[in-house]
mmCIF file of C-alpha atoms in Angstrom:
data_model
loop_
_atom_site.group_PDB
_atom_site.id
_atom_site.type_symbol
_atom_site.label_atom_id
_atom_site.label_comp_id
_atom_site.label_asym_id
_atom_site.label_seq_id
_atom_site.Cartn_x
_atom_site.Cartn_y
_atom_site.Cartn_z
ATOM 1 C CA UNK V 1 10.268 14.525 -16.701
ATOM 2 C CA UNK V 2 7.841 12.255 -14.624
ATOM 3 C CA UNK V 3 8.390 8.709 -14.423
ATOM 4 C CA UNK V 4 7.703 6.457 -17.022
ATOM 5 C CA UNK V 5 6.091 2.862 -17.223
ATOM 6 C CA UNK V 6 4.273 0.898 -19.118
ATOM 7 C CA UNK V 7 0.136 0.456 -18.942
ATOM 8 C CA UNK V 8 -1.880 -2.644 -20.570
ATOM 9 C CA UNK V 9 -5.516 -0.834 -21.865
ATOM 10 C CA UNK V 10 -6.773 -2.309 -18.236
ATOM 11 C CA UNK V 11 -4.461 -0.370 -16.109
ATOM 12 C CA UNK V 12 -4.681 2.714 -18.307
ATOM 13 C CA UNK V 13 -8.413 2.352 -17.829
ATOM 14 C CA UNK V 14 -8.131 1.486 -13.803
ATOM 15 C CA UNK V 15 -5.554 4.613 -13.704
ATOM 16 C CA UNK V 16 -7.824 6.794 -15.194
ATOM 17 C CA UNK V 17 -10.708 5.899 -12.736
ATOM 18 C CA UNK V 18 -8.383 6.322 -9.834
ATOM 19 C CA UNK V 19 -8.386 10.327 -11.320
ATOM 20 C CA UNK V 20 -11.807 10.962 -11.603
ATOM 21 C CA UNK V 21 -11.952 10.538 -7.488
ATOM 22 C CA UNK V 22 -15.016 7.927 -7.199
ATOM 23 C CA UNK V 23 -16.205 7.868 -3.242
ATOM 24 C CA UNK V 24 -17.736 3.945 -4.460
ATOM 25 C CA UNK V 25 -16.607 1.664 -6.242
ATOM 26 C CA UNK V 26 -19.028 -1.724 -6.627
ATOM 27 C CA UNK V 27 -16.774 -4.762 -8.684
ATOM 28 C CA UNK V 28 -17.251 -7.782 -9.507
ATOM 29 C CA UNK V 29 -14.406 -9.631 -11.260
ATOM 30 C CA UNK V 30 -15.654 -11.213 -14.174
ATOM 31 C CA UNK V 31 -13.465 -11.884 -17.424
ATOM 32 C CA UNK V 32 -12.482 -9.247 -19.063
ATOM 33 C CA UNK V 33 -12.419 -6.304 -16.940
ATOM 34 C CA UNK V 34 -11.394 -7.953 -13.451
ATOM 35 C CA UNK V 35 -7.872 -6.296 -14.346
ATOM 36 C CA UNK V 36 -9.591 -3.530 -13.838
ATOM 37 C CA UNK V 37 -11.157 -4.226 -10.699
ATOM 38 C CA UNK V 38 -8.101 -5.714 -9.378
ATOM 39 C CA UNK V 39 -6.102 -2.816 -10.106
ATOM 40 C CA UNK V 40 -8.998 -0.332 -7.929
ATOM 41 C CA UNK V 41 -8.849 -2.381 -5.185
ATOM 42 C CA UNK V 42 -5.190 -2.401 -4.631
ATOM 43 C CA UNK V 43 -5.412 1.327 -4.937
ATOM 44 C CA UNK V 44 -7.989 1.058 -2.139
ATOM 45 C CA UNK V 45 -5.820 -1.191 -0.277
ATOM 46 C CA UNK V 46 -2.710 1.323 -0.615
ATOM 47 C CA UNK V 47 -4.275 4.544 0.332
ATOM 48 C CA UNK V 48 -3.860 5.944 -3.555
ATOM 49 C CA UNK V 49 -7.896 6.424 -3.777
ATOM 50 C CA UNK V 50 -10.151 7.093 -1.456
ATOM 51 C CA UNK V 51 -12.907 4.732 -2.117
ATOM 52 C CA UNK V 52 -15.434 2.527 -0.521
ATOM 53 C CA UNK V 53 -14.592 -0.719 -2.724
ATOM 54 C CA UNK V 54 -17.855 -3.295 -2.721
ATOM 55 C CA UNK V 55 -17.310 -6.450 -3.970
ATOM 56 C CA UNK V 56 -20.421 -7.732 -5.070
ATOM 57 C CA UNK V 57 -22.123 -11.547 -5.915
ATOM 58 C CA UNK V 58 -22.824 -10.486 -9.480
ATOM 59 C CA UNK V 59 -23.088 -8.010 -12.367
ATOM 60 C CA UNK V 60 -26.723 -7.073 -11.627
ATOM 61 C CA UNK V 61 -25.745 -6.400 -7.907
ATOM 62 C CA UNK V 62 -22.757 -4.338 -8.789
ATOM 63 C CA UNK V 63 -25.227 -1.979 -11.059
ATOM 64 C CA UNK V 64 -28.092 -1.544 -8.108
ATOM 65 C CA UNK V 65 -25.274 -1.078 -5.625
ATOM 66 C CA UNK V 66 -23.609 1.661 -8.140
ATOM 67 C CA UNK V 67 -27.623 3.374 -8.020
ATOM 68 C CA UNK V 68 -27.967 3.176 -4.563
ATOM 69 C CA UNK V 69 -24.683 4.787 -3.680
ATOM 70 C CA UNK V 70 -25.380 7.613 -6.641
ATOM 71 C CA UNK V 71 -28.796 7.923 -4.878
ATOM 72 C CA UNK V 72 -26.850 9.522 -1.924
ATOM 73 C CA UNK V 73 -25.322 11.477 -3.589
ATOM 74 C CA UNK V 74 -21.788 9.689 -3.756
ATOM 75 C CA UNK V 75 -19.427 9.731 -7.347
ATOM 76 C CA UNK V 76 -19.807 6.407 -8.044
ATOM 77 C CA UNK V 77 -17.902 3.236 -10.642
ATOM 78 C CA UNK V 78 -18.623 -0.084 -11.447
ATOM 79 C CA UNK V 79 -17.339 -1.841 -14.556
#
């Protein structure tokens, strides 16, 4: 049996992200998904996705940097 612990909806959400592989990720912590966010970028930080993490200066900026990367060509997520 794999190893069991216990999610909040955030972390569920953040966990399933991490499996759908995104190359970026644009975030921008704002009440009430920066769990969310938070949760991505300490995957980034630990080597458990493999992501470009942007953090951006607002929700408008985190959308056209989401499009731009998509653009490319690149999986993209922003929240």
């Amino acid at each position: 049996m794999g190893e069991r612990r216990f999610l909040s909806g955030d972390e569920a959400f953040a966990e399933g992200v991490r499996l759908a592989r995104p190359q970026v990720i644009s975030a921008y912590p704002i009440t009430p998904q920066t769990v969310v966010v938070e949760r991505l970028s300490e995957m980034v930080e630990s080597g458990s996705l493999t992501a470009e993490y942007i953090h951006v200066e607002s929700e408008h900026s985190a959308l056209a940097a989401a499009i731009g990367a998509a653009a490319t060509g690149a999986r993209t997520f922003t929240v």
